[in-house]
Coordinates of C-alpha atoms in Angstrom, one line a residue:
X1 CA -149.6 -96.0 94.5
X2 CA -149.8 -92.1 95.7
X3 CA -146.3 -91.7 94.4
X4 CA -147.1 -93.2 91.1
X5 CA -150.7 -91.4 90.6
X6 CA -149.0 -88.0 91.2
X7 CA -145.6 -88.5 88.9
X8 CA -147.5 -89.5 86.5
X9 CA -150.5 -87.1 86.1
X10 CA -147.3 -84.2 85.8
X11 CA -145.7 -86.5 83.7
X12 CA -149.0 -86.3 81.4
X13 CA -148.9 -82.5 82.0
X14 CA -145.2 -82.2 80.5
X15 CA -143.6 -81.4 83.5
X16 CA -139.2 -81.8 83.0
X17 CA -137.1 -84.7 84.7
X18 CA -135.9 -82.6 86.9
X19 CA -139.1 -82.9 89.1
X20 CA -139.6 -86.8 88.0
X21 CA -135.7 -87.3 89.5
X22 CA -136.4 -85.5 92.9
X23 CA -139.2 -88.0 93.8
X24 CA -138.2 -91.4 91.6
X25 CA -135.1 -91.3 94.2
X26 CA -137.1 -92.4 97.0
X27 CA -140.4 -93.4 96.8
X28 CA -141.8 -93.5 100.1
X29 CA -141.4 -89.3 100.0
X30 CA -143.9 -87.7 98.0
X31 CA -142.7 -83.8 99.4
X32 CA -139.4 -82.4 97.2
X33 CA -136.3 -81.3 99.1
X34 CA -134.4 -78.0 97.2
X35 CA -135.6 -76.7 94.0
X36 CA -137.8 -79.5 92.2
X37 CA -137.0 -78.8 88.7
X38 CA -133.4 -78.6 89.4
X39 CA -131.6 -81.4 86.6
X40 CA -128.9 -83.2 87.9
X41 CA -126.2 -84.6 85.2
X42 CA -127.7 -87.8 84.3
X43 CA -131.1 -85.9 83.5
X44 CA -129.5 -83.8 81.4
X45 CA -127.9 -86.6 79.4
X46 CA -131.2 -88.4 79.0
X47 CA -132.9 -85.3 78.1
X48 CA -130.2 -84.4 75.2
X49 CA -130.3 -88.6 74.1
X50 CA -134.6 -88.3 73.7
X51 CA -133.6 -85.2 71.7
X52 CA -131.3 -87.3 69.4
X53 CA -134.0 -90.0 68.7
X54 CA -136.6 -87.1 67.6
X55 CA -134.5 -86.0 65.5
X56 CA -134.2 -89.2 63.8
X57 CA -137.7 -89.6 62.8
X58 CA -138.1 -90.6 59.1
X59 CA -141.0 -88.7 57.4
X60 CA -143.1 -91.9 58.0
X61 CA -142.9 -91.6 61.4
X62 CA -140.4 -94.5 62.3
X63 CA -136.7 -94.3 64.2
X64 CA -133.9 -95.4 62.8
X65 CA -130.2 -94.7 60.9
X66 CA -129.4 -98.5 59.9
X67 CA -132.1 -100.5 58.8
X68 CA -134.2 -102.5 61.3
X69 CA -136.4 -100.3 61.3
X70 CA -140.1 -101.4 63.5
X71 CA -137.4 -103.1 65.8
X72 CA -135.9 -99.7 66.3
X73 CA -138.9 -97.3 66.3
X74 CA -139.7 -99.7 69.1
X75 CA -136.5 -99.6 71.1
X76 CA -136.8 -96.0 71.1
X77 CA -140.2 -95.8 71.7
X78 CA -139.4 -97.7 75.0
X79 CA -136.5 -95.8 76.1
X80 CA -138.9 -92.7 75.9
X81 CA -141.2 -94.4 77.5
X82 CA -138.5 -95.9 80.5
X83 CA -138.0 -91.8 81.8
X84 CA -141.7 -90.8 81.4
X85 CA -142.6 -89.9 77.8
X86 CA -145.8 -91.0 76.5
X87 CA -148.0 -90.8 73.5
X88 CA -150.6 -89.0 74.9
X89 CA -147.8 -86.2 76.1
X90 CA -149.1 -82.7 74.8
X91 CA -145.4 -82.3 74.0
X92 CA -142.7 -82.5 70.6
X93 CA -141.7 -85.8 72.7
X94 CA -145.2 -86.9 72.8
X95 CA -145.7 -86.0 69.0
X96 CA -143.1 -88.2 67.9
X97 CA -144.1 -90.8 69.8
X98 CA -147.7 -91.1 68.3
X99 CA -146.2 -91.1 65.3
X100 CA -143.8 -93.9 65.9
X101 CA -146.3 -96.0 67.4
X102 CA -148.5 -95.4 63.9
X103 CA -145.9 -96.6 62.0
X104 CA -145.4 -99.6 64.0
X105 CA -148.8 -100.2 63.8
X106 CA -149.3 -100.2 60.4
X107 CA -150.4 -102.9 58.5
X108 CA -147.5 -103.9 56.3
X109 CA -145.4 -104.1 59.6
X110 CA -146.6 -107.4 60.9
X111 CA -147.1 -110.7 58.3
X112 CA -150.6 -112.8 58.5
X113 CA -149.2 -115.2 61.3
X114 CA -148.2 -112.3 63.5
X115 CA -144.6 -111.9 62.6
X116 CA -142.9 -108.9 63.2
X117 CA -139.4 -110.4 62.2
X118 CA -139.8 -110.9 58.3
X119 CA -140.4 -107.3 57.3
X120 CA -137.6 -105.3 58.7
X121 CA -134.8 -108.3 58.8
X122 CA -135.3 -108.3 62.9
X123 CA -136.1 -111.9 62.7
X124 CA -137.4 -113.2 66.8
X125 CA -135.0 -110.6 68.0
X126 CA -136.7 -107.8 66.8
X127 CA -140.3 -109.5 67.5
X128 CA -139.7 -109.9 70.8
X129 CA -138.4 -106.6 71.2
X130 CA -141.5 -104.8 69.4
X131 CA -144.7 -107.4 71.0
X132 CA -142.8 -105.9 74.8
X133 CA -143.2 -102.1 73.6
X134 CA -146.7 -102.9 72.3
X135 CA -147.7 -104.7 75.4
X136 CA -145.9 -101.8 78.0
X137 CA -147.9 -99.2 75.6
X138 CA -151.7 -101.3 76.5
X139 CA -153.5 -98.1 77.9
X140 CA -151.0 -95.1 76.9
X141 CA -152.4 -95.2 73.4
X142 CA -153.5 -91.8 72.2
X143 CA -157.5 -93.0 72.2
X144 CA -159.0 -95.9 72.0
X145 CA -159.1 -96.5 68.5
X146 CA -155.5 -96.8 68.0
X147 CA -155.5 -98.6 72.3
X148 CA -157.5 -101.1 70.3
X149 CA -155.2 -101.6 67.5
X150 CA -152.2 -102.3 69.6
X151 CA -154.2 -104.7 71.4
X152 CA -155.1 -106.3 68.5
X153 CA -151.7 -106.7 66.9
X154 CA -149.7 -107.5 70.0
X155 CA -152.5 -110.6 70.9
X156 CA -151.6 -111.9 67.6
X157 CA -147.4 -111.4 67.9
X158 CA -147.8 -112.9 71.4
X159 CA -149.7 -115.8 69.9
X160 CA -146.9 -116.7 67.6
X161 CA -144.5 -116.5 70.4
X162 CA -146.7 -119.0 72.2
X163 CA -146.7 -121.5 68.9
X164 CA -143.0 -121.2 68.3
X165 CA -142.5 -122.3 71.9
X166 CA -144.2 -125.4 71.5
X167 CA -141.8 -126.5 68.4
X168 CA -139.5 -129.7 69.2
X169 CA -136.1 -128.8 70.4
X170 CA -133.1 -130.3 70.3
X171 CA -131.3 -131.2 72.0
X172 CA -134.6 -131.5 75.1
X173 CA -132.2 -129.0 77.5
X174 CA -133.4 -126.3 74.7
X175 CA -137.2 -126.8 75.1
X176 CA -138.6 -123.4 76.4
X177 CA -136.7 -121.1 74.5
X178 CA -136.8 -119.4 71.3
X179 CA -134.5 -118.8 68.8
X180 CA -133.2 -116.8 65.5
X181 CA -137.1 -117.6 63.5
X182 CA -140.5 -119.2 65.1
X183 CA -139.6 -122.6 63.4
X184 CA -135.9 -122.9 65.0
X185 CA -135.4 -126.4 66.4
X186 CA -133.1 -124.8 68.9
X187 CA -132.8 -121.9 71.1
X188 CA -130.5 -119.0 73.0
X189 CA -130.6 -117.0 76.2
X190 CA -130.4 -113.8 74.1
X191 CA -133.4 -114.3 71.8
X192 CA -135.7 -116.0 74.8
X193 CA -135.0 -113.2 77.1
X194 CA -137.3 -111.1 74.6
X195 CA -139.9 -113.5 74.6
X196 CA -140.2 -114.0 78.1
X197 CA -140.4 -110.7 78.9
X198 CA -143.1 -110.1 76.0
X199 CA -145.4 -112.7 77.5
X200 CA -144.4 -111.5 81.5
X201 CA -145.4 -108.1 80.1
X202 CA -148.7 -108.9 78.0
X203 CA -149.3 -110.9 81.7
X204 CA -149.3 -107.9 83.4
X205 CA -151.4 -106.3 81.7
X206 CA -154.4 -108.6 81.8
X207 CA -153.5 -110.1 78.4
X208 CA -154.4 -114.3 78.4
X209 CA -150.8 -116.1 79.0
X210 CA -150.8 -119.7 79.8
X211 CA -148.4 -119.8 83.4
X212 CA -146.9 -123.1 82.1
X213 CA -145.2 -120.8 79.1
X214 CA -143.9 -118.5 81.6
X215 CA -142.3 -121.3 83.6
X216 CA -141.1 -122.9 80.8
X217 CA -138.5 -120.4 79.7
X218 CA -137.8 -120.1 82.8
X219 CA -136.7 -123.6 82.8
X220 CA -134.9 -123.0 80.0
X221 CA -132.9 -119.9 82.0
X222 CA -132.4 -122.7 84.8
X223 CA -130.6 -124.7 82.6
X224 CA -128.1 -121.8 81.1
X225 CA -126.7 -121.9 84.2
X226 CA -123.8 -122.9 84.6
X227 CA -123.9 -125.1 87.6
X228 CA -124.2 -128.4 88.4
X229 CA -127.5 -129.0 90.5
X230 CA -128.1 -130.9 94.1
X231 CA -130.6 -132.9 94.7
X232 CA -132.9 -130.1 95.6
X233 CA -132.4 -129.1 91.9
X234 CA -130.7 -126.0 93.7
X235 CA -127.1 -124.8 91.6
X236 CA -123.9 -126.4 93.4
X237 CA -122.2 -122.8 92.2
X238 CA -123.9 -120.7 94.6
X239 CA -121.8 -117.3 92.5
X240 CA -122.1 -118.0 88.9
X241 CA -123.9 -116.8 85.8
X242 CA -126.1 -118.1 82.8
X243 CA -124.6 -119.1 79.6
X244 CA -125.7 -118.4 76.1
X245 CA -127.0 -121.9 75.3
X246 CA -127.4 -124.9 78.1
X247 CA -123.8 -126.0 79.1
X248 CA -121.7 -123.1 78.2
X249 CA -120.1 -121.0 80.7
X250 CA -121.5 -117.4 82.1
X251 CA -121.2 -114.5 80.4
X252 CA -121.7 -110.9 81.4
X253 CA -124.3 -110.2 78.9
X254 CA -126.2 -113.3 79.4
X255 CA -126.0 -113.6 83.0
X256 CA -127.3 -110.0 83.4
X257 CA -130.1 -110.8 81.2
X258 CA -130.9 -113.8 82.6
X259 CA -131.2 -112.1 86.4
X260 CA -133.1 -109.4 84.9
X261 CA -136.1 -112.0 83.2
X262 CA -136.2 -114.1 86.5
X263 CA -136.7 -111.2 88.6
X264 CA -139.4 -109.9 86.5
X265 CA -141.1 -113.2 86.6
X266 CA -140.8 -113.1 90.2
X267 CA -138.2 -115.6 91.2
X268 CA -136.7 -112.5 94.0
X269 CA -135.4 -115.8 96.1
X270 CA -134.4 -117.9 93.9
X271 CA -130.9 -119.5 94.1
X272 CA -130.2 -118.6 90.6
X273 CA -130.8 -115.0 90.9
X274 CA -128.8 -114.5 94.1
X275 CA -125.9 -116.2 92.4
X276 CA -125.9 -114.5 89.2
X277 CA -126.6 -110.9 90.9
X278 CA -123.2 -112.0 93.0
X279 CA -121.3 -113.0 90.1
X280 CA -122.1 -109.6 88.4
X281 CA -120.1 -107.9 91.1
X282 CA -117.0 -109.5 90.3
X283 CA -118.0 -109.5 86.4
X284 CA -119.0 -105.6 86.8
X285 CA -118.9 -103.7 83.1
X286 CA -116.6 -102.4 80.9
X287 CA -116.4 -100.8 77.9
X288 CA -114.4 -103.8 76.2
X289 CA -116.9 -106.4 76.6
X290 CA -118.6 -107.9 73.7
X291 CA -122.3 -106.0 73.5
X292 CA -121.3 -103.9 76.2
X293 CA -124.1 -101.5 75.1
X294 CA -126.8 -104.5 75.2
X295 CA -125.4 -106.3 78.4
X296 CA -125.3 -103.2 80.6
X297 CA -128.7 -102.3 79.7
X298 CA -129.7 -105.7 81.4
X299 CA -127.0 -105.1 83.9
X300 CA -128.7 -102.3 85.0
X301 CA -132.1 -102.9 85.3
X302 CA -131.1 -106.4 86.8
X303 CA -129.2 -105.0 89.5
X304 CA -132.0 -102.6 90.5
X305 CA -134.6 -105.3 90.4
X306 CA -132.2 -106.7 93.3
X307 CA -132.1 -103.9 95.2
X308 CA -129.7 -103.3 98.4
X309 CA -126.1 -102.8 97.8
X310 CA -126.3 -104.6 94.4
X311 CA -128.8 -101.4 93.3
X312 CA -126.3 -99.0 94.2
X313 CA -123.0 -100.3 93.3
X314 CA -124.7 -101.0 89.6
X315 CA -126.5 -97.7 89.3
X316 CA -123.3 -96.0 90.3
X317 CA -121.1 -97.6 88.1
X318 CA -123.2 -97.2 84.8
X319 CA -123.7 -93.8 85.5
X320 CA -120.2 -93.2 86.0
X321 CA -119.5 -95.2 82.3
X322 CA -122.2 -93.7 80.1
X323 CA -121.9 -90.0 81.0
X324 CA -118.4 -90.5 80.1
X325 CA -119.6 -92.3 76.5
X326 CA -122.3 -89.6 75.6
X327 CA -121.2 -87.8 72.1
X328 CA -122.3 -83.9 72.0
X329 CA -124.6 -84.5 69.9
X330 CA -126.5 -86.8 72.9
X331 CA -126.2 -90.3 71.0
X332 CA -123.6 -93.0 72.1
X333 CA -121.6 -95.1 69.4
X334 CA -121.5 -98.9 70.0
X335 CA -118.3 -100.6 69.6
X336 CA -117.3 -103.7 67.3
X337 CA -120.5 -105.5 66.5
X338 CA -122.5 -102.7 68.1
X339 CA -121.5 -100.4 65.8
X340 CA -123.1 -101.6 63.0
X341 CA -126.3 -101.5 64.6
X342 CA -126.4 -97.4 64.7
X343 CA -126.5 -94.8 66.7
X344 CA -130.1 -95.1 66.9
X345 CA -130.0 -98.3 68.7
X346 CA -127.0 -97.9 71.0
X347 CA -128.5 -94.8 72.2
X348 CA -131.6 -96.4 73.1
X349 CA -129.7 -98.9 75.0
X350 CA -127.7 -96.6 76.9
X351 CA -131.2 -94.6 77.9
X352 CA -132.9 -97.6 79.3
X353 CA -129.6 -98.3 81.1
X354 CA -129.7 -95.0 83.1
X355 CA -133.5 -95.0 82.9
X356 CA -133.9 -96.9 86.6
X357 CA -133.8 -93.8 88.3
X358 CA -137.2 -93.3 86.7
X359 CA -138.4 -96.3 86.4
X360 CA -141.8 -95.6 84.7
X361 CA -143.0 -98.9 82.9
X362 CA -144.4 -101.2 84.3
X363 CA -142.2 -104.4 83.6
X364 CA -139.2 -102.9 85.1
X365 CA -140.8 -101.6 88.1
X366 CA -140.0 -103.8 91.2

């Protein structure tokens, strides 16, 4: 808590990453070794990739190059937020952030039932992706007016999370998750991931979530697996991974995700998490796999959750893959379908992914 009271009061005071990197490496050590605002390469890179999303602001305050755009004001408000940037910063960084966070705010962003999805084309995806910024940013607002306001409209996205739950699925192995809109009869590991860590994160921060929602979707993630279960209801695969839907096989991009929302719901010891965690080091990334951009963000931040060798080996290797990636300009370009989604949001992505040497919000803090 020492550690965390102190990097954050110079993170208020504007202080660089240099310092923040010294002490994020080991938290029990609150005394720097060498020169504390000394950057090492990967601060560097995060520092010029922030840059790159300020300079994407629209005059209305909001981030993006290709549409999308509350989803990817969000994303980027979150990757700012993942190495220490915050609203309330009396910095340019800071400044674009309150601004960001107005525009998500604003009134014609969200539809009467709480929907974020409808008005910038993000459908649940982008829904889920904007109720987790709004409930990491409870308590970083700039005062309590606008605190207040993004209580106020993440209690009501979160509240059509929960109703969209409840809707009959079919087939029954698909009750839990969530889908493409709130009325899909069906759902996917990619689009429940967001939910579940919306409603672990509005949890966290003292927010009313029913626990039987929480383990719900996690029952969903259960049954992505792709193992057969004992009679312990334990997986017979003791390395494998979670599929996109109940009874396909493992992917790297779902299986990542899928480590990375257990662990944050607190299933450390489950079965499930140590065999997907495993069957990520033989399945390690590359920049050929489909949403490379996406699954190595969940790669990473998985793997950390972890800890141990799996924390190191991870950290190492996406280091290693997205310094290489970086453009001068500090952005990274997404590949096939990730292309198409802009610079804007692979960027973010690739910040979040080398953000866990930081880690400063709260739901991907272990």
């Amino acid at each position: 808590m020492k550690f965390a009271f102190v990097c954050k009061t110079l993170c208020l005071l504007g202080l660089p990453f240099g310092w923040q990197a010294a002490h994020s490496e080991e938290q029990g050590t609150n005394v720097p070794t060498g020169n504390p605002f000394q950057q090492d390469k990967v601060d560097k890179a995060i520092q010029k990739a922030v840059s790159f999303l300020a300079e994407k602001q629209q005059a209305d305050g909001s981030i993006h190059d290709k549409g999308n755009q509350t989803t990817m004001t969000s994303l980027s408000l979150m990757a700012m937020a993942a190495v220490g940037h915050q609203p309330v910063n009396p910095t340019a960084e800071g400044r674009v952030m309150r601004r960001s966070l107005d525009y998500v705010l604003r009134e014609d962003r969200q539809d009467d039932q709480g929907y974020f999805g409808n008005r910038d084309g993000g459908r649940m995806y982008g829904h889920g992706i904007i109720t987790l910024m709004l409930s990491e940013m409870l308590g970083m607002g700039l005062d309590e007016e606008q605190d207040q306001r993004i209580r106020k409209r993440c209690q009501k996205a979160i509240d059509l999370i929960l109703r969209s739950q409840k809707v009959p699925k079919r087939p029954p192995s698909h009750q839990g998750g969530w889908r493409y809109t709130p009325d899909s009869r069906n759902a996917d590991l990619s689009a429940t991931i967001w939910q579940l860590m919306s409603l672990r994160s509005a949890k966290n921060a003292g927010m009313d979530i029913p626990s039987s929602a929480i383990e719900d979707a996690i029952g969903y993630l259960r049954r992505s697996y792709y193992s057969r279960l004992d009679s312990k209801g334990d997986p017979v695969n003791k390395k494998s991974g979670f599929a996109y839907q109940p009874g396909g096989g493992p992917e790297y991009t779902t299986t990542a995700a899928g480590l990375l929302a257990m662990q944050v719901c607190g299933e450390y010891e489950s079965p499930f998490v140590k065999g997907a965690a495993d069957w990520l080091l033989d399945n390690e990334p590359n920049t050929g796999r489909k949403f490379f951009l996406y699954g190595t963000y969940y790669y990473s931040q998985a793997m950390y959750q972890r800890g141990g060798d799996h924390a190191k080996i991870a950290r190492k290797k996406v280091e290693e893959i997205m310094l290489k990636l970086q453009r001068g300009d500090g952005s990274w370009h997404g590949s096939g379908s990730e292309n198409s989604a802009g610079q804007v949001y692979s960027t973010s992505m690739a910040i979040l992914a080398l953000a866990v040497k930081y880690h400063y919000l709260p739901i991907y803090q272990r």
